[in-house]
Amino acid sequence: MQDTVDMVDDPEYAEEEPSFSDPEDYEDDVEDEELLDEILREKPQEADGIDSVVVVDNVPQVGPERLEKLKNVIHKIFSKFGKITNDFYPQADGATKGYIFLEYGAPTQALEAVKNADGYKLDKQHTFRVNLFTDFDKYMTISDEWETPEKQPFKDFGNMRHWIEDPDCRDQYSVIYEAGERTAIFANDAKEPITSEERARWTETYVRWSPKGTYLATFHQRGIALWGGEKFKQIQRFSHQGVSLIDFSPCERYVVTFSPLMDTKEDPQAIIIWDILTGQKKRGFHCESSAHWPIFKWSHDGKFFARMTQDTLSIYETPSMGLLDKKSLKINGIKDFSWSPGDNIIAFWVPEDKDIPARVTLMQMPSRQEIRVRNLFNVVDCKLHWQRNGDYLCVKVDRTPKGTQGVVTNFEIFRMREKQVPVDVVEMKESIIAFAWEPNGSKFAVLHGESPRIAASFYHVKNNGKIELIKMFDKQQANSIFWSPQGQFLVLAGLRSMNGALAFVDTSDCTLMNIAEHYMASDVEWDPTGRYVVTSVSWWSHKVDNAYWLWTFQGRLLQKNNKDRFCQLLWRPRPPTLLIGDQIKIIKKDLKKYSKIFEQKDRLSQSKASKELVDKRRTMMEEYRSYRETAVQNYLEQKDQRLELRGGVDTDELDSNVEDWEEETIEFFINEEIIPLGDL
């Protein structure tokens, strides 16, 4: 150690030690940005914060005595889009100038305010115009000379309705199997399904078809993707972290997504409504609970959507996504509501409150006119069931008559198409297991009783104001009712705990067409045409025997499709027909003209030679004919060469005169080999 100190103190060694000091006149040419780039990026900028400021014009001009009231109104309207951190009300001569500045906590909240509050009608004289503060710079730099906008390239996604043009009228369905690892789209065929598309890890949970079948939605951790066209290209994607539930508007213009991960008090992100065509977020909402999905229920045409909270029914209109008439309906005690599938009518019910009876109300939108109110007494619960066309509404009312302890069920049938909406009542004293309307008709089916004595009753709503019981089947093993989309036919199914018992019924004469079983079946799905029905055992509910079976509407089993860890099957919906009622009647009347063509196709599909095999053989025959024509052409072109090689003898002519030939046999000795066999 002492040696080291001595070496440092030695002048000889001190001269060799390098010096890191700069000369007095040295100037550093290294800029701060090179050394402190990351830190300088966080340096506050002059424009920081302006992205969160909005300018609201056409605000009422008030004096000091009314300024506080104006601020409260403004805060109530604009705090819906986020937390307002600052506000400024310019004044002159003791009154406001008619415009104000509001600052939000985030730029996204300012954007929401511009989207949703611009055009807000405060009163007859004042309609707000809302802009971002940063828009002033943008508009100041706009050139006075017109520039033709750049033409945007057209994105061709192919024929979005291609599956409807299938010459054999085969519907499609999606299948998820291998525990969700694989997703496939099949075209339905009586012999075996035909693969249209198949991909690995196409979705992370499940899939969903849009109401008209145009889009297939897949779920991912970061959001939703929509696919469509002939090759199922990606049409649109919506970024919503942790999305778990979706819902489409009936018009397929909007999609609603739900995520439990994204919600904050300042920025509602739990529920988001998106525009499918543009991919833009239309509005975000808070969500207290998703137990009853969908949170928002849509009108049949997609013009309105509604949400129920405690004592409030909020109805919004599209495309503004704002409250209808800028206010919600105050309905004390509202329990449930539902839109009519055929009209802009909302049905809702309210339970009893002391001496005030329970009531069911039918309200016309957007006028909010009450078209029918029905008072009910001793009510325990109500369920609303619309017929698919909106012709009838059934309110299932569970009540406890005075002096009894049991529950009696009444079916209150509202005739929506008749004047003043008359109501018929069907009373049943047994417990109700299931209820379902005929989709295109005036019949409904009810499962009632206790196992093992469960009965299925079929009722017909007559035009004379009566409801007739047309048939009752005793001792049914069923807990679910599945009507064909076209009506008339239905399946009574005993799913899960009832071991998959199936009964196929024709309700035109209440004939039991067939009784069958798909052991442990968990789901039943009709195809859109009502020709086929699928029963399945999902891996999500039962871990063995996972498969889906295809039946005819009469209950004849066509296919058993076993898929490894099969999860889900969904038929692709069809859009509504473009034909009017009279045109459909003419087609049905003249159906015999086309029956021969249909019968021929049916025979072809039932024969061993399938359409694919016939097409293959036809292709092979065409290839052979083409090859033969080419060979004959070459044969004729080579005739001169053959004559020259054969000394002018036309062997082609000899071939044509076979009778003149003489047969001669010539033998040639080639070789002889002797093999000794040894001593025998």
mmCIF file of N, CA and C in Angstrom, residues 50 139 450 609 643 664:
data_model
loop_
_atom_site.group_PDB
_atom_site.id
_atom_site.type_symbol
_atom_site.label_atom_id
_atom_site.label_comp_id
_atom_site.label_asym_id
_atom_site.label_seq_id
_atom_site.Cartn_x
_atom_site.Cartn_y
_atom_site.Cartn_z
ATOM 1 N N ILE A 50 -54.274 22.407 -24.111
ATOM 2 C CA ILE A 50 -55.301 22.959 -25.001
ATOM 3 C C ILE A 50 -56.126 21.874 -25.683
ATOM 4 N N TYR A 139 -58.241 25.841 -38.466
ATOM 5 C CA TYR A 139 -59.034 26.595 -39.431
ATOM 6 C C TYR A 139 -58.324 27.862 -39.907
ATOM 7 N N GLU A 450 -95.201 -30.811 -12.965
ATOM 8 C CA GLU A 450 -94.004 -31.218 -12.236
ATOM 9 C C GLU A 450 -93.547 -32.569 -12.764
ATOM 10 N N ALA A 609 -73.690 -41.433 -56.497
ATOM 11 C CA ALA A 609 -72.868 -40.461 -57.226
ATOM 12 C C ALA A 609 -73.287 -39.064 -56.786
ATOM 13 N N LEU A 643 -45.575 -41.836 -94.728
ATOM 14 C CA LEU A 643 -45.466 -42.326 -96.115
ATOM 15 C C LEU A 643 -44.017 -42.335 -96.568
ATOM 16 N N GLU A 664 -48.737 -64.547 -90.701
ATOM 17 C CA GLU A 664 -47.528 -65.367 -90.835
ATOM 18 C C GLU A 664 -46.782 -65.350 -89.511
#
